[in-house]
Amino acid sequence: GMPLLMERTISRQITLESIVGVGRYGEVWKASWSGENIAVKIFKTIDEQSWKNEVDIYQTNMIHHASILNFIAADSKDIGDSVQLWIVTSFHPFGSLFDYLTNNELDEITALKMSLSIAHGLSHLHMYIPTFSLGAKPSIAHRDFKSKNILVKNDLSCCISDFGKQISSFYLDNFGNTNNVNVNNNNRIDNNINKIGTTRYMAPELLDGRLQMNSLDVELWKLADIYSMSLIFWEIATRTNISDLARPYQLPYFDSVSFDPTMDEMNAVVNVQRVRPALSSDWNRSVILKELMRSMTSCWFSARLTALCVKKNLLKHA
Ligand code: ADE
């Protein structure tokens, strides 16, 4: 599309300041652009597919949402002997939800605000939105949903980020044409097969192979995201301080699996032993934590709610 013309040069106007995140994908920098703080995610060149996949999401019609990380530009920057792949977004000083929960306890109101905004963002991502004239917004599944891929905004609501593993639905537009929003990279899925998700957050059906990694069924992947969201809600609940009862931050299944669990290890716990993260009876003292518990337990076994339904249930307490 036309914005790309501008985007080709934006990296020249940006000053990188400090690294705020490093991962398998590459690095995230705090940077400045005409006096404003922004974030720049720089991909490893070998991971061009994740960059393209993430750029696709941000160029989807109607993706813009308060609970989806705000996209500014994409750029491929020639640095002599190779090309640097950039995604430029809003900067959020609190960093990821994982970072925030590690260092801070929450009050109930904040726990509700965070979980509601997460459900709201996921419901928007998942939703198919038909339009009168322009292309519709397809259903999108995230496929690597976890507290490290959620950012905490200044008002302590959250937004979803890291769309490198997303999958979008094919859809019919208003003229009855079949569109594939990812038409430019139909190798994408194959290239990603061995890289999908983080085992700790993988839905039971992924761990035992009922849902295959190469499945193109977005509806099934949406259900897998919902399971991951239930673990994120549990992380939030464990850090919520109702009468001095917050526990130190721990990853989901910290007490059941090793630090970097294999799929077999996760499968033994999640499917064979049917273990789920422990709930605290103290949470019954708060209507908000009770609702969060209800959401978790309705989302981490087989009959899962939709993100929209979870959002509506939480909204009753807002
Ligand atoms: N870490 C990863 N992405 C970030 C962003 N947009 N703002 C702040 N920290 C981040």
Coordinates of C-alpha atoms and ligand atoms in Angstrom, one line a residue:
G1 CA 0.0 0.0 0.0
M2 CA 1.0 3.6 -0.3
P3 CA 2.2 4.2 3.3
L4 CA 5.2 2.0 2.5
L5 CA 6.7 4.8 0.5
M6 CA 7.1 6.9 3.7
E7 CA 8.0 3.9 5.8
R8 CA 11.1 3.2 3.7
T9 CA 12.8 6.2 5.2
I10 CA 11.5 6.4 8.7
S11 CA 14.4 4.5 10.3
R12 CA 16.7 7.4 9.2
Q13 CA 14.7 9.8 11.4
I14 CA 14.9 7.5 14.5
T15 CA 17.6 7.5 17.2
L16 CA 18.0 4.2 19.0
E17 CA 18.6 4.8 22.7
S18 CA 18.7 1.6 24.8
I19 CA 17.8 -2.0 24.6
V20 CA 14.7 -2.9 26.6
G21 CA 14.2 -6.5 25.4
V22 CA 16.1 -9.4 23.9
G23 CA 14.7 -12.6 22.6
R24 CA 15.0 -15.3 20.0
Y25 CA 13.3 -12.9 17.5
G26 CA 15.9 -10.1 18.0
E27 CA 15.9 -7.0 20.1
V28 CA 13.5 -4.2 21.2
W29 CA 14.9 -0.7 21.6
K30 CA 13.6 2.4 23.3
A31 CA 14.1 5.1 20.7
S32 CA 13.1 8.6 19.8
W33 CA 11.4 10.0 16.8
S34 CA 10.9 13.8 16.5
G35 CA 11.0 14.2 20.2
E36 CA 8.7 11.3 21.1
N37 CA 9.6 8.0 22.7
I38 CA 8.8 5.0 20.5
A39 CA 9.8 1.3 20.5
V40 CA 11.7 -0.3 17.7
K41 CA 11.7 -4.1 17.3
I42 CA 14.7 -5.3 15.2
F43 CA 14.4 -8.8 13.8
K44 CA 17.2 -11.2 13.1
T45 CA 17.5 -11.3 9.3
I46 CA 16.9 -15.1 9.3
D47 CA 13.5 -14.4 10.9
E48 CA 12.2 -12.4 8.0
Q49 CA 9.1 -14.6 8.1
S50 CA 8.1 -13.4 11.6
W51 CA 8.7 -9.8 10.5
K52 CA 6.5 -10.2 7.5
N53 CA 3.9 -12.0 9.6
E54 CA 3.8 -9.2 12.1
V55 CA 3.8 -6.5 9.5
D56 CA 0.7 -8.2 7.9
I57 CA -1.2 -7.9 11.1
Y58 CA -0.5 -4.3 11.5
Q59 CA -1.6 -3.6 7.9
T60 CA -4.9 -5.4 8.5
N61 CA -8.0 -3.3 8.1
M62 CA -9.5 -2.2 11.4
I63 CA -6.8 -3.8 13.5
H64 CA -6.4 -0.5 15.4
H65 CA -7.6 -0.9 19.0
A66 CA -6.7 0.4 22.5
S67 CA -5.7 -3.1 23.5
I68 CA -3.6 -3.9 20.5
L69 CA 0.0 -2.4 20.4
N70 CA -0.1 0.7 18.3
F71 CA 1.8 0.3 15.0
I72 CA 3.7 3.3 13.6
A73 CA 5.7 1.9 10.7
A74 CA 7.7 -1.1 9.2
D75 CA 11.0 -0.6 7.6
S76 CA 13.7 -2.7 6.0
K77 CA 17.0 -0.8 6.5
D78 CA 20.0 -1.4 4.3
I79 CA 23.0 -1.6 6.6
G80 CA 25.7 -2.4 4.1
D81 CA 26.1 -6.2 3.8
S82 CA 22.7 -7.1 5.1
V83 CA 19.1 -5.8 5.7
Q84 CA 17.7 -4.9 9.1
L85 CA 14.0 -5.5 9.6
W86 CA 12.3 -3.0 11.8
I87 CA 8.8 -2.6 13.3
V88 CA 8.2 0.7 15.0
T89 CA 5.4 1.0 17.6
S90 CA 4.4 3.0 20.7
F91 CA 6.7 2.7 23.7
H92 CA 5.3 1.6 27.0
P93 CA 7.7 2.3 29.9
F94 CA 6.3 -0.4 32.2
G95 CA 7.3 -3.0 29.7
S96 CA 5.7 -6.5 29.5
L97 CA 3.0 -7.8 31.9
F98 CA 5.5 -10.4 32.9
D99 CA 8.0 -7.7 34.0
Y100 CA 5.3 -5.7 35.7
L101 CA 3.9 -8.7 37.7
T102 CA 7.5 -9.8 38.7
N103 CA 8.1 -6.4 40.3
N104 CA 4.7 -5.2 41.4
E105 CA 1.6 -6.4 43.3
L106 CA -1.8 -5.3 42.1
D107 CA -4.9 -4.1 43.7
E108 CA -8.3 -5.7 42.7
I109 CA -9.2 -2.7 40.5
T110 CA -5.9 -3.0 38.5
A111 CA -6.3 -6.8 38.2
L112 CA -9.8 -6.2 36.7
K113 CA -8.5 -3.4 34.4
M114 CA -5.7 -5.6 33.2
S115 CA -7.7 -8.8 32.6
L116 CA -10.6 -6.8 31.0
S117 CA -8.3 -5.1 28.6
I118 CA -6.6 -8.4 27.7
A119 CA -9.9 -10.1 27.0
H120 CA -11.0 -7.0 25.0
G121 CA -7.8 -7.0 22.9
L122 CA -8.1 -10.7 22.2
S123 CA -11.8 -10.5 21.4
H124 CA -10.9 -7.8 18.8
L125 CA -8.1 -9.8 17.3
H126 CA -10.3 -12.9 17.1
M127 CA -13.3 -11.1 15.7
Y128 CA -14.3 -11.2 12.0
I129 CA -15.6 -7.8 11.1
P130 CA -17.5 -7.5 7.8
T131 CA -17.4 -4.1 6.1
F132 CA -19.6 -2.4 3.6
S133 CA -17.0 -1.6 1.0
L134 CA -13.4 -2.1 2.1
G135 CA -12.0 -5.5 2.9
A136 CA -13.3 -7.1 6.1
K137 CA -11.1 -7.6 9.2
P138 CA -10.4 -11.4 9.3
S139 CA -10.4 -13.5 12.4
I140 CA -6.9 -13.7 13.7
A141 CA -5.4 -16.1 16.2
H142 CA -2.2 -15.0 18.1
R143 CA -0.7 -18.4 18.7
D144 CA 2.0 -17.2 21.2
F145 CA -0.2 -15.6 23.8
K146 CA 1.7 -15.1 27.2
S147 CA 2.5 -12.5 29.8
K148 CA 5.8 -11.7 28.0
N149 CA 3.8 -10.7 24.8
I150 CA 1.5 -8.3 26.6
L151 CA 2.5 -4.7 27.4
V152 CA 1.4 -2.6 30.3
K153 CA 0.3 0.9 29.4
N154 CA 0.7 4.0 31.6
D155 CA -2.9 3.7 32.9
L156 CA -2.1 0.0 33.8
S157 CA -4.5 -1.3 31.1
C158 CA -2.7 -3.8 28.8
C159 CA -2.2 -4.2 25.0
I160 CA -1.3 -7.3 23.0
S161 CA 1.9 -7.4 21.0
D162 CA 4.2 -9.9 19.2
F163 CA 2.2 -11.1 16.3
G164 CA 5.0 -13.0 14.6
K165 CA 3.1 -16.3 14.8
Q166 CA -0.4 -15.1 14.1
I167 CA -2.7 -16.9 11.6
S168 CA -5.5 -15.1 9.8
S169 CA -8.7 -16.5 8.4
F170 CA -9.4 -16.6 4.7
Y171 CA -12.6 -14.7 4.2
L172 CA -15.3 -13.8 1.7
D173 CA -15.6 -10.1 1.0
N174 CA -18.8 -8.3 0.1
F175 CA -18.4 -9.2 -3.5
G176 CA -18.1 -12.9 -2.8
N177 CA -14.4 -13.0 -3.6
T178 CA -12.2 -15.3 -1.5
N179 CA -9.3 -13.3 -0.1
N180 CA -6.3 -14.5 1.7
V181 CA -4.8 -11.5 3.6
N182 CA -1.5 -13.3 3.7
V183 CA -1.4 -13.8 0.0
N184 CA 2.1 -12.4 -0.2
N185 CA 3.6 -15.1 1.9
N186 CA 1.9 -18.3 1.6
N187 CA 5.0 -20.1 2.7
R188 CA 4.6 -18.5 6.1
I189 CA 2.8 -21.3 7.8
D190 CA 5.3 -24.0 6.7
N191 CA 8.2 -21.8 7.8
N192 CA 6.7 -21.4 11.2
I193 CA 5.7 -25.0 11.9
N194 CA 8.6 -25.7 14.3
K195 CA 8.4 -22.4 16.0
I196 CA 4.9 -22.0 17.1
G197 CA 4.2 -20.9 20.7
T198 CA 5.8 -21.4 24.0
T199 CA 5.2 -24.9 25.4
R200 CA 4.3 -23.7 28.9
Y201 CA 1.2 -21.9 27.5
M202 CA 0.2 -24.5 24.9
A203 CA -3.3 -25.7 24.9
P204 CA -3.9 -29.4 25.8
E205 CA -5.0 -30.2 22.3
L206 CA -1.7 -28.9 20.9
L207 CA 0.3 -30.9 23.5
D208 CA -1.3 -34.2 22.5
G209 CA -1.6 -33.5 18.8
R210 CA -5.4 -33.2 18.5
L211 CA -4.6 -29.8 17.1
Q212 CA -1.8 -30.1 14.6
M213 CA 0.8 -27.4 14.3
N214 CA 0.2 -27.1 10.6
S215 CA -3.5 -26.7 11.0
L216 CA -5.0 -23.7 9.1
D217 CA -8.2 -23.8 11.1
V218 CA -8.2 -20.3 12.8
E219 CA -11.3 -21.3 14.9
L220 CA -9.3 -24.0 16.6
W221 CA -6.3 -21.7 17.1
K222 CA -8.6 -19.1 18.7
L223 CA -9.6 -21.8 21.3
A224 CA -5.9 -22.4 22.0
D225 CA -5.4 -18.6 22.6
I226 CA -8.3 -18.7 25.1
Y227 CA -6.5 -21.5 27.1
S228 CA -3.3 -19.3 27.1
M229 CA -5.4 -16.4 28.4
S230 CA -6.6 -18.4 31.3
L231 CA -3.0 -18.9 32.4
I232 CA -2.3 -15.2 32.1
F233 CA -5.4 -14.5 34.3
W234 CA -4.0 -16.9 36.9
E235 CA -0.7 -15.0 36.8
I236 CA -2.6 -11.7 37.4
A237 CA -4.7 -13.3 40.3
T238 CA -1.6 -14.6 42.1
R239 CA -0.2 -11.0 42.2
T240 CA -3.4 -9.4 43.4
N241 CA -3.2 -8.1 47.0
I242 CA -6.5 -8.6 48.8
S243 CA -5.7 -8.2 52.5
D244 CA -1.9 -8.8 52.1
L245 CA -2.4 -12.1 50.2
A246 CA -0.4 -11.7 47.0
R247 CA 2.2 -14.4 46.4
P248 CA 5.6 -13.8 44.8
Y249 CA 5.4 -13.9 41.0
Q250 CA 5.7 -17.4 39.5
L251 CA 5.1 -18.7 36.0
P252 CA 2.1 -21.0 35.4
Y253 CA 3.1 -24.6 36.2
F254 CA 6.2 -23.4 38.0
D255 CA 5.6 -26.2 40.6
S256 CA 5.0 -29.0 38.0
V257 CA 7.5 -28.6 35.1
S258 CA 11.1 -27.6 34.5
F259 CA 12.2 -24.2 33.5
D260 CA 12.2 -24.9 29.7
P261 CA 9.7 -27.7 29.5
T262 CA 9.4 -30.0 26.4
M263 CA 6.0 -30.7 24.9
D264 CA 6.1 -34.3 26.4
E265 CA 6.7 -32.9 29.8
M266 CA 3.8 -30.4 29.5
N267 CA 1.6 -33.1 28.0
A268 CA 2.2 -35.4 31.0
V269 CA 1.2 -32.7 33.4
V270 CA -1.7 -31.0 31.5
N271 CA -3.3 -34.0 29.7
V272 CA -2.2 -37.1 31.6
Q273 CA -2.4 -35.8 35.2
R274 CA -4.9 -33.1 34.2
V275 CA -3.1 -30.5 36.4
R276 CA -4.0 -26.9 36.2
P277 CA -2.5 -24.0 38.2
A278 CA -3.6 -23.9 41.9
L279 CA -6.5 -21.6 42.9
S280 CA -6.5 -19.9 46.3
S281 CA -9.5 -20.1 48.5
D282 CA -8.7 -16.6 49.6
W283 CA -9.7 -15.4 46.1
N284 CA -13.3 -16.0 47.1
R285 CA -13.1 -12.9 49.3
S286 CA -13.2 -10.7 46.3
V287 CA -16.0 -10.6 43.7
I288 CA -13.4 -9.6 41.1
L289 CA -11.0 -12.5 41.8
K290 CA -14.0 -14.9 42.0
E291 CA -15.0 -13.8 38.5
L292 CA -11.4 -14.2 37.3
M293 CA -11.4 -17.7 38.8
R294 CA -14.6 -18.5 37.0
S295 CA -13.1 -17.3 33.8
M296 CA -9.9 -19.3 34.3
T297 CA -11.7 -22.6 35.1
S298 CA -14.1 -22.1 32.1
C299 CA -11.2 -21.5 29.8
W300 CA -8.6 -24.0 30.8
F301 CA -10.7 -27.2 30.4
S302 CA -12.3 -28.3 27.1
A303 CA -15.5 -26.3 27.0
R304 CA -14.0 -22.8 26.6
L305 CA -15.7 -19.4 26.5
T306 CA -15.0 -16.9 23.7
A307 CA -12.9 -13.9 24.5
L308 CA -16.0 -11.8 23.9
C309 CA -17.9 -13.7 26.6
V310 CA -15.0 -13.5 29.1
K311 CA -14.9 -9.7 28.4
K312 CA -18.7 -9.4 29.0
N313 CA -18.5 -11.4 32.3
L314 CA -15.6 -9.2 33.6
L315 CA -17.4 -6.0 32.5
K316 CA -20.2 -6.7 35.0
H317 CA -17.7 -5.8 37.8
A318 CA -16.1 -2.7 36.2
Ligands
ADE1 N1 9.1 -4.3 25.1 C1 8.7 -4.9 24.0 N2 8.0 -4.0 23.3 C2 7.9 -2.9 24.0 C3 7.3 -1.6 23.8 N3 6.6 -1.3 22.7 N4 7.4 -0.7 24.8 C4 8.1 -1.0 25.9 N5 8.8 -2.1 26.1 C5 8.7 -3.1 25.2

